[in-house]
Short mmCIF file of C-alpha atoms and ligand atoms in Angstrom, two decimals:
data_model
loop_
_atom_site.label_atom_id
_atom_site.label_comp_id
_atom_site.label_asym_id
_atom_site.label_seq_id
_atom_site.Cartn_x
_atom_site.Cartn_y
_atom_site.Cartn_z
CA MET A 1235 92.11 106.33 118.05
CA GLU A 1236 92.34 108.41 121.20
CA LYS A 1237 93.22 112.06 120.45
CA LYS A 1238 95.95 112.35 123.08
CA ALA A 1239 97.83 109.27 121.84
CA LYS A 1240 101.29 110.03 120.51
CA THR A 1241 102.97 106.73 119.69
CA VAL A 1242 100.56 104.26 118.09
CA ALA A 1243 101.35 100.74 116.93
CA ILE A 1244 99.55 98.76 114.26
CA LEU A 1245 100.22 95.01 114.49
CA GLY A 1246 99.02 91.95 112.65
CA GLY A 1247 96.84 89.77 114.92
CA GLN A 1248 96.76 86.63 112.71
CA TRP A 1249 99.25 85.23 110.17
CA GLY A 1250 99.91 88.50 108.41
CA ASP A 1251 98.05 90.09 105.47
CA GLU A 1252 95.31 91.45 107.76
CA GLY A 1253 95.26 94.84 106.01
CA LYS A 1254 97.75 96.65 108.26
CA GLY A 1255 99.08 98.52 105.26
CA LYS A 1256 95.70 99.95 104.44
CA ILE A 1257 95.27 101.29 107.99
CA VAL A 1258 98.82 102.73 107.89
CA ASP A 1259 98.06 104.43 104.54
CA TRP A 1260 94.92 105.89 105.94
CA ALA A 1261 96.49 107.03 109.21
CA ALA A 1262 99.93 108.20 107.96
CA GLY A 1263 98.86 111.78 107.33
CA TYR A 1264 98.18 112.27 111.06
CA PHE A 1265 101.73 111.29 112.04
CA SER A 1266 105.19 112.91 111.76
CA VAL A 1267 107.10 109.64 111.94
CA CYS A 1268 106.35 106.11 110.69
CA ALA A 1269 108.70 103.30 111.74
CA ARG A 1270 109.14 99.59 110.95
CA ALA A 1271 110.91 97.36 113.49
CA THR A 1272 111.19 93.78 112.19
CA GLY A 1273 111.22 91.50 109.17
CA GLY A 1274 112.46 92.39 105.71
CA ASN A 1275 111.28 92.11 102.16
CA ASN A 1276 109.21 89.02 103.03
CA ALA A 1277 106.50 91.60 103.73
CA GLY A 1278 104.42 92.96 100.91
CA HIS A 1279 101.88 95.71 100.81
CA THR A 1280 100.05 96.75 97.64
CA VAL A 1281 98.79 100.31 97.32
CA TYR A 1282 97.32 102.28 94.47
CA LEU A 1283 99.28 105.48 93.98
CA LYS A 1284 98.22 108.07 91.47
CA GLU A 1285 100.64 106.39 89.00
CA GLY A 1286 98.88 103.00 89.55
CA LYS A 1287 99.58 99.83 91.50
CA HIS A 1288 102.69 99.83 93.68
CA VAL A 1289 103.98 97.06 95.97
CA PHE A 1290 106.05 98.07 99.02
CA HIS A 1291 108.27 95.43 100.63
CA LEU A 1292 110.70 97.25 102.87
CA ILE A 1293 109.90 100.93 102.90
CA PRO A 1294 106.75 102.00 104.74
CA SER A 1295 104.08 103.26 102.37
CA ALA A 1296 104.00 106.51 104.39
CA ILE A 1297 107.13 107.49 102.41
CA THR A 1298 104.71 109.04 99.87
CA TRP A 1299 103.90 111.69 102.51
CA GLU A 1300 106.97 113.93 102.27
CA LYS A 1301 106.43 115.35 105.76
CA VAL A 1302 106.47 111.87 107.38
CA ASP A 1303 109.89 110.58 108.36
CA CYS A 1304 110.04 106.86 107.58
CA LEU A 1305 112.39 104.83 109.78
CA LEU A 1306 113.71 101.27 109.34
CA GLY A 1307 114.87 100.04 112.74
CA ASN A 1308 117.71 97.84 113.93
CA GLY A 1309 115.40 94.82 114.11
CA LEU A 1310 115.06 94.53 110.36
CA VAL A 1311 117.03 92.38 107.93
CA ILE A 1312 117.68 94.43 104.82
CA ASP A 1313 118.61 93.25 101.33
CA PRO A 1314 120.50 96.34 100.15
CA PHE A 1315 119.85 95.69 96.44
CA VAL A 1316 116.09 95.29 97.02
CA LEU A 1317 116.15 98.49 99.07
CA LEU A 1318 117.95 100.33 96.29
CA GLN A 1319 115.49 99.04 93.74
CA GLU A 1320 112.54 100.21 95.87
CA ILE A 1321 114.17 103.64 96.22
CA LYS A 1322 114.81 103.87 92.47
CA VAL A 1323 111.23 102.92 91.54
CA LEU A 1324 109.82 105.46 94.01
CA ASN A 1325 112.14 108.18 92.72
CA GLU A 1326 111.15 107.42 89.11
CA LYS A 1327 107.53 107.81 90.12
CA GLY A 1328 108.36 111.26 91.46
CA TYR A 1329 108.55 110.49 95.18
CA THR A 1330 111.50 111.82 97.08
CA THR A 1331 113.05 109.43 99.55
CA ASN A 1332 114.72 112.19 101.55
CA ASN A 1333 112.39 111.23 104.37
CA LEU A 1334 113.85 107.68 104.61
CA PHE A 1335 116.18 106.75 107.53
CA ILE A 1336 117.78 103.36 108.07
CA SER A 1337 119.41 101.97 111.20
CA GLY A 1338 123.11 101.21 110.78
CA GLN A 1339 122.49 98.35 113.21
CA ALA A 1340 119.96 96.56 111.00
CA HIS A 1341 121.33 93.28 109.62
CA VAL A 1342 122.09 92.66 105.97
CA ILE A 1343 120.64 89.89 103.79
CA LEU A 1344 123.42 88.75 101.43
CA LEU A 1345 123.01 86.51 98.39
CA TYR A 1346 124.33 83.52 100.29
CA HIS A 1347 121.54 83.88 102.83
CA LYS A 1348 119.04 83.43 100.03
CA VAL A 1349 120.88 80.32 98.84
CA MET A 1350 120.72 79.00 102.41
CA ASP A 1351 117.04 79.83 102.81
CA LEU A 1352 116.20 77.79 99.68
CA SER A 1353 118.50 74.86 100.49
CA LEU A 1354 117.23 74.63 104.09
CA GLU A 1355 113.67 74.50 102.75
CA LYS A 1356 114.64 71.84 100.24
CA ALA A 1357 116.29 69.74 102.92
CA LYS A 1358 113.11 69.85 105.06
CA GLY A 1359 111.09 68.22 102.23
CA THR A 1360 107.45 67.85 103.18
CA GLY A 1361 108.16 69.54 106.52
CA LYS A 1362 109.20 72.75 104.83
CA ILE A 1363 108.07 76.08 106.32
CA GLY A 1364 107.06 77.56 103.00
CA THR A 1365 109.25 80.61 103.41
CA THR A 1366 109.07 83.52 101.03
CA GLY A 1367 112.57 82.59 99.78
CA ARG A 1368 113.84 86.10 100.44
CA GLY A 1369 116.63 84.92 102.74
CA ILE A 1370 115.06 86.10 105.99
CA GLY A 1371 115.89 83.31 108.48
CA PRO A 1372 119.66 82.92 107.82
CA PRO A 1373 120.66 86.55 108.63
CA TYR A 1374 118.56 86.39 111.81
CA ALA A 1375 120.41 83.15 112.68
CA ASP A 1376 123.73 84.93 112.01
CA LYS A 1377 122.63 87.77 114.26
CA MET A 1378 121.98 85.36 117.11
CA HIS A 1379 125.30 83.57 116.41
CA ARG A 1380 126.93 87.03 116.66
CA GLN A 1381 128.37 86.77 113.14
CA GLY A 1382 125.88 88.91 111.29
CA ILE A 1383 126.80 91.72 108.93
CA ARG A 1384 125.18 95.06 109.76
CA ILE A 1385 124.43 98.04 107.52
CA ASN A 1386 127.27 99.97 109.22
CA ASP A 1387 129.71 97.20 108.09
CA LEU A 1388 128.88 97.95 104.45
CA LEU A 1389 130.58 101.31 104.88
CA ASP A 1390 134.02 99.86 105.72
CA LYS A 1391 135.56 97.62 103.05
CA LYS A 1392 138.14 95.97 105.30
CA VAL A 1393 135.66 95.07 108.03
CA LEU A 1394 133.19 93.91 105.39
CA TYR A 1395 135.70 91.61 103.66
CA GLU A 1396 136.76 90.06 106.96
CA LYS A 1397 133.17 89.36 107.95
CA ILE A 1398 132.15 87.97 104.58
CA ILE A 1399 135.19 85.61 104.28
CA GLN A 1400 134.63 84.38 107.86
CA ASN A 1401 130.97 83.72 107.07
CA LEU A 1402 131.82 81.85 103.87
CA ILE A 1403 134.36 79.69 105.75
CA ASP A 1404 131.86 78.92 108.52
CA LYS A 1405 129.04 78.16 106.10
CA LYS A 1406 131.15 76.20 103.60
CA SER A 1407 129.77 72.85 104.71
CA SER A 1408 126.16 73.99 104.09
CA PHE A 1409 126.93 75.12 100.52
CA ASP A 1410 127.56 73.04 97.45
CA THR A 1411 130.72 75.07 96.77
CA ASP A 1412 131.25 73.39 93.38
CA ASN A 1413 128.01 74.95 92.12
CA PHE A 1414 128.17 78.06 94.20
CA THR A 1415 128.18 80.55 91.33
CA SER A 1416 125.07 78.96 89.78
CA LYS A 1417 123.40 78.88 93.18
CA LEU A 1418 124.07 82.59 93.65
CA LEU A 1419 122.76 83.31 90.18
CA GLU A 1420 119.54 81.37 90.94
CA VAL A 1421 118.61 83.70 93.80
CA ILE A 1422 119.08 86.98 91.90
CA PRO A 1423 115.58 88.36 91.03
CA ALA A 1424 114.68 88.34 87.31
CA ASP A 1425 114.02 92.09 87.18
CA HIS A 1426 116.41 94.07 84.87
CA PHE A 1427 117.43 96.18 87.84
CA PHE A 1428 119.55 93.21 89.01
CA ASP A 1429 121.28 92.57 85.63
CA PHE A 1430 124.50 94.15 86.81
CA LEU A 1431 124.53 91.80 89.82
CA ARG A 1432 123.97 88.81 87.55
CA GLN A 1433 126.88 89.88 85.29
CA GLU A 1434 129.24 90.40 88.21
CA ILE A 1435 128.41 87.00 89.72
CA GLN A 1436 128.75 85.35 86.33
CA SER A 1437 132.26 86.80 86.11
CA LEU A 1438 133.23 84.54 89.06
CA GLY A 1439 133.34 81.54 86.72
CA ASN A 1440 132.43 78.00 87.72
CA LYS A 1441 134.69 77.24 90.64
CA PRO A 1442 135.69 80.44 92.41
CA SER A 1443 137.80 80.17 95.53
CA LEU A 1444 136.26 81.43 98.78
CA SER A 1445 138.52 84.43 98.79
CA GLU A 1446 137.57 85.32 95.20
CA THR A 1447 133.89 85.05 96.10
CA ALA A 1448 134.40 87.08 99.27
CA GLN A 1449 136.31 89.74 97.29
CA LEU A 1450 133.55 90.14 94.75
CA LEU A 1451 130.76 90.13 97.37
CA THR A 1452 132.73 92.76 99.31
CA GLU A 1453 132.95 94.99 96.22
CA LEU A 1454 129.27 94.59 95.45
CA TYR A 1455 127.99 95.19 98.96
CA PHE A 1456 130.45 98.01 99.60
CA SER A 1457 129.16 99.78 96.49
CA ALA A 1458 125.57 99.26 97.73
CA GLY A 1459 126.66 100.66 101.12
CA LYS A 1460 128.00 103.80 99.46
CA LYS A 1461 124.54 104.44 97.96
CA ILE A 1462 122.69 103.61 101.19
CA PHE A 1463 125.07 105.70 103.35
CA LEU A 1464 123.00 108.85 102.93
CA TYR A 1465 120.00 107.19 104.57
CA VAL A 1466 121.81 105.70 107.58
CA ALA A 1467 120.87 107.20 110.95
CA ASP A 1468 120.58 106.43 114.63
CA ILE A 1469 116.95 105.33 114.69
CA HIS A 1470 116.62 104.99 118.44
CA GLN A 1471 117.84 108.61 118.84
CA LYS A 1472 115.43 109.89 116.17
CA LEU A 1473 112.51 108.22 117.93
CA ASP A 1474 113.62 109.45 121.32
CA ALA A 1475 113.91 113.01 120.01
CA ALA A 1476 110.52 112.76 118.30
CA GLN A 1477 108.92 111.57 121.55
CA VAL A 1478 110.55 114.36 123.54
CA LEU A 1479 109.22 116.90 121.01
CA GLY A 1480 105.71 115.39 121.36
CA LYS A 1481 105.51 114.26 117.77
CA ASN A 1482 102.96 111.64 116.64
CA ILE A 1483 104.66 108.37 115.80
CA LEU A 1484 103.15 105.45 113.94
CA LEU A 1485 104.77 102.02 114.32
CA GLU A 1486 103.99 99.67 111.47
CA GLY A 1487 104.17 95.99 112.40
CA ALA A 1488 105.19 93.38 109.89
CA GLN A 1489 103.71 89.89 109.40
CA GLY A 1490 101.40 88.85 112.29
CA LEU A 1491 101.36 87.52 115.85
CA LEU A 1492 101.15 83.85 114.82
CA LEU A 1493 104.29 84.18 112.69
CA ASP A 1494 106.23 85.49 115.73
CA ILE A 1495 109.31 83.36 116.44
CA ASP A 1496 108.39 83.13 120.14
CA GLN A 1497 104.61 83.47 120.34
CA GLY A 1498 103.65 82.02 116.95
CA THR A 1499 102.96 78.54 115.60
CA TYR A 1500 106.59 77.46 115.95
CA PRO A 1501 108.39 76.27 113.89
CA PHE A 1502 106.06 77.46 111.12
CA VAL A 1503 106.87 81.09 111.76
CA THR A 1504 109.11 83.83 110.49
CA SER A 1505 112.43 84.50 112.23
CA SER A 1506 111.63 87.71 114.04
CA ASN A 1507 109.31 88.98 116.77
CA SER A 1508 106.26 90.23 114.92
CA SER A 1509 104.36 90.77 118.19
CA LEU A 1510 104.50 93.86 120.43
CA GLY A 1511 107.89 92.98 121.92
CA GLY A 1512 109.56 93.21 118.47
CA LEU A 1513 108.71 96.92 118.33
CA ASN A 1514 110.68 97.61 121.50
CA THR A 1515 113.74 95.59 120.59
CA GLY A 1516 113.63 96.42 116.87
CA LEU A 1517 113.44 100.17 117.38
CA GLY A 1518 114.84 100.84 120.85
CA ILE A 1519 111.74 102.84 121.71
CA SER A 1520 110.98 103.66 125.32
CA HIS A 1521 107.19 103.72 125.32
CA ILE A 1522 104.19 103.04 123.13
CA ASP A 1523 100.88 104.72 123.98
CA GLU A 1524 98.38 102.67 122.02
CA VAL A 1525 98.55 99.29 120.31
CA TYR A 1526 96.02 98.00 117.77
CA SER A 1527 95.92 94.46 116.51
CA ILE A 1528 94.43 94.10 113.05
CA PHE A 1529 92.28 91.07 112.25
CA LYS A 1530 90.61 90.10 109.02
CA ALA A 1531 86.95 89.08 109.36
CA TYR A 1532 88.14 85.64 108.26
CA THR A 1533 91.64 84.17 108.49
CA THR A 1534 94.34 83.53 105.92
CA ARG A 1535 97.76 82.01 106.00
CA VAL A 1536 100.55 81.65 103.40
CA GLY A 1537 103.04 78.82 103.65
CA SER A 1538 102.81 75.59 105.68
CA GLY A 1539 101.81 75.01 109.30
CA PRO A 1540 98.73 74.47 111.44
CA PHE A 1541 95.54 76.36 110.66
CA PRO A 1542 92.66 75.21 112.90
CA THR A 1543 89.82 77.01 111.08
CA GLU A 1544 91.06 76.30 107.53
CA ILE A 1545 88.24 75.87 105.02
CA ASN A 1546 88.54 72.99 102.61
CA ASP A 1547 85.42 73.47 100.46
CA GLU A 1548 84.45 75.83 97.63
CA THR A 1549 84.10 78.72 100.07
CA VAL A 1550 87.90 79.08 99.80
CA GLN A 1551 87.62 80.03 96.14
CA TYR A 1552 84.94 82.54 96.99
CA LEU A 1553 86.99 84.23 99.72
CA ARG A 1554 90.24 84.04 97.72
CA GLU A 1555 88.76 85.65 94.61
CA LYS A 1556 86.59 88.22 96.42
CA GLY A 1557 89.23 89.10 98.98
CA GLN A 1558 92.09 88.91 96.45
CA GLU A 1559 93.93 86.53 98.74
CA PHE A 1560 97.18 86.07 96.84
CA GLY A 1561 100.60 86.87 98.42
CA SER A 1562 101.87 90.37 97.57
CA THR A 1563 105.45 89.09 97.74
CA THR A 1564 105.29 85.66 96.15
CA GLY A 1565 101.89 85.68 94.44
CA ARG A 1566 101.06 82.40 96.23
CA PRO A 1567 97.31 81.72 96.78
CA ARG A 1568 96.61 82.19 100.48
CA ARG A 1569 94.96 79.46 102.52
CA CYS A 1570 91.63 80.72 103.88
CA GLY A 1571 89.68 79.93 107.06
CA TRP A 1572 86.93 81.19 109.33
CA PHE A 1573 87.39 83.89 111.97
CA ASP A 1574 89.11 82.39 114.99
CA ALA A 1575 88.26 83.93 118.38
CA VAL A 1576 90.80 81.70 120.14
CA ILE A 1577 93.43 83.70 118.24
CA THR A 1578 91.90 87.09 119.08
CA ARG A 1579 91.79 86.14 122.78
CA TYR A 1580 95.47 85.16 122.55
CA ALA A 1581 96.38 88.36 120.69
CA SER A 1582 94.62 90.47 123.28
CA GLY A 1583 96.80 88.94 126.00
CA ILE A 1584 100.04 89.53 124.11
CA ASN A 1585 99.48 92.73 122.11
CA GLY A 1586 96.74 94.29 124.24
CA PRO A 1587 92.95 94.42 123.91
CA LYS A 1588 92.44 96.98 121.11
CA ALA A 1589 91.42 95.50 117.78
CA ILE A 1590 90.42 96.61 114.29
CA ILE A 1591 88.56 94.20 112.01
CA THR A 1592 89.06 94.52 108.26
CA LYS A 1593 87.45 93.05 105.13
CA LEU A 1594 84.03 92.38 106.69
CA ASP A 1595 82.51 93.20 103.31
CA ILE A 1596 84.15 90.13 101.78
CA LEU A 1597 81.84 87.93 103.84
CA SER A 1598 78.66 89.50 102.46
CA GLY A 1599 77.00 87.13 100.05
CA LEU A 1600 77.88 84.02 102.07
CA LYS A 1601 74.86 82.06 103.39
CA THR A 1602 76.72 80.85 106.47
CA ILE A 1603 79.51 82.55 108.37
CA LYS A 1604 81.33 80.55 111.00
CA ILE A 1605 83.30 81.75 114.05
CA CYS A 1606 85.55 79.45 116.09
CA ASN A 1607 85.46 79.95 119.85
CA SER A 1608 87.49 76.93 121.06
CA TYR A 1609 89.33 73.91 119.66
CA ARG A 1610 88.90 70.22 120.35
CA TYR A 1611 92.27 68.42 120.76
CA LEU A 1612 92.52 65.35 118.59
CA GLY A 1613 96.13 64.22 119.06
CA PRO A 1614 97.70 61.65 121.35
CA LYS A 1615 97.95 62.25 125.09
CA ARG A 1616 100.81 64.57 125.96
CA LEU A 1617 102.07 67.21 128.32
CA PHE A 1618 102.26 70.78 127.04
CA ASN A 1619 102.92 73.95 129.06
CA GLY A 1620 102.31 72.05 132.29
CA GLU A 1621 98.90 70.71 131.20
CA ILE A 1622 97.75 67.26 130.08
CA TYR A 1623 96.36 67.26 126.57
CA PHE A 1624 94.09 64.29 125.87
CA LYS A 1625 91.82 63.41 122.97
CA GLY A 1626 88.61 65.48 123.17
CA LYS A 1627 90.07 68.20 125.45
CA ILE A 1628 88.49 71.61 124.78
CA ILE A 1629 91.12 74.27 124.23
CA ARG A 1630 90.22 77.90 124.85
CA ASP A 1631 93.72 79.33 125.18
CA PHE A 1632 95.81 79.24 121.99
CA PRO A 1633 98.61 76.68 122.29
CA ALA A 1634 101.43 78.21 120.26
CA ASP A 1635 102.98 75.00 119.01
CA SER A 1636 102.53 73.11 115.80
CA THR A 1637 102.54 69.70 117.52
CA ILE A 1638 99.36 70.54 119.44
CA LEU A 1639 97.46 72.47 116.77
P1 IMP B 1452 110.04 83.84 105.90
O1 IMP B 1452 109.70 85.03 106.71
O2 IMP B 1452 110.30 84.12 104.46
O3 IMP B 1452 111.18 83.03 106.52
O4 IMP B 1452 108.78 82.84 105.93
C1 IMP B 1452 108.38 82.17 107.09
C2 IMP B 1452 106.83 82.04 107.11
O5 IMP B 1452 106.27 83.34 107.28
C3 IMP B 1452 106.24 81.49 105.80
O6 IMP B 1452 105.09 80.72 106.14
C4 IMP B 1452 105.81 82.73 105.06
O7 IMP B 1452 104.75 82.45 104.17
C5 IMP B 1452 105.35 83.59 106.20
N1 IMP B 1452 105.42 85.05 105.92
C6 IMP B 1452 106.52 85.83 105.91
N2 IMP B 1452 106.19 87.11 105.65
C7 IMP B 1452 104.86 87.10 105.46
C8 IMP B 1452 103.92 88.17 105.18
O8 IMP B 1452 104.25 89.36 105.04
N3 IMP B 1452 102.60 87.78 105.08
C9 IMP B 1452 102.19 86.50 105.28
N4 IMP B 1452 103.04 85.51 105.55
C10 IMP B 1452 104.38 85.81 105.65
#
């Protein structure tokens, strides 16, 4: 990295899991601020602390450096109970979280979002996205519908109740309201930390009215808000002040370019902008000095969707075992493929030309290593982005659409 650089971004160049976290861990000590802009606890990043293995989902791993302020920007969707669990576990391991700051404008993932995430996936059948099931898409949809609940709303019981009841009324048709209590119970994580939540939801009984459900959810999320209150800050102002003071700032991207809602393999994407643009909107930051895209020396993808260089022979087992290619959040085995230079070319156009390649060592031992430089289109003739696609056409520029790939 250039010495004079002050605000540096680390972004995923593929479908996530490129090793961004490792780079952030390594670099964090050189920075005063580390910020996340998008996504939620769909992300997962395993590190080995002195106490052993630890998986971060929401909080940047730089939190273990007391002198580094860790910021969660307005572009995130935050499950308050998952956040509180992460804070508790870190505190129990002896790490202070006094250096954590959360935007009051970030949106909240509520239990009903997780119910919606799962039922939307079920309804899609074989066309499912393969989401992480953490309820990411629905709060982003609410945000765009201008009916989302933000962290600041958790701090005002009246406002919170009004927003929750309105959301329940609007979403009523997409819920099986007869089984709503059992649906809410299904999406509560098994961990003992969430036992209180399970008990409270159970107390609703079989057929609660919407207002009873809204009342209980208000109590639960208001109590979470009271605990989170201490961490809430104006993230844009903090970043602005840090830049004025000439502090080094590290921006930690989540997921990867091809999971970006606009630039990725739509619709098999996440619901936020995981490319460079997401950093600007998700943090309200005025400038970024250096941007690095991280690529694995091969490619992986979790969930459904196109994957041009996917490997379908025994090499997958080799890469999966040697590279430990299992999802940090869901434990799902990752799909594996060869390095795809069409993607790197695309990433360079969107995120900029600087790249870091990780996990090259995993390829050692393989007799043949393949690299893809272009695709051959095999589908029916069609128009896409103003061009005619016909069988046999050679594609050098990544077409970000699942019907072409
Ligand atoms: P969602 O973000 O849970 O809605 O999932 C949408 C798609 O993004 C699915 O294919 C997920 O597997 C994928 N995804 C979300 N977060 C990550 C991640 O951190 N690493 C890899 N894939 C992810």
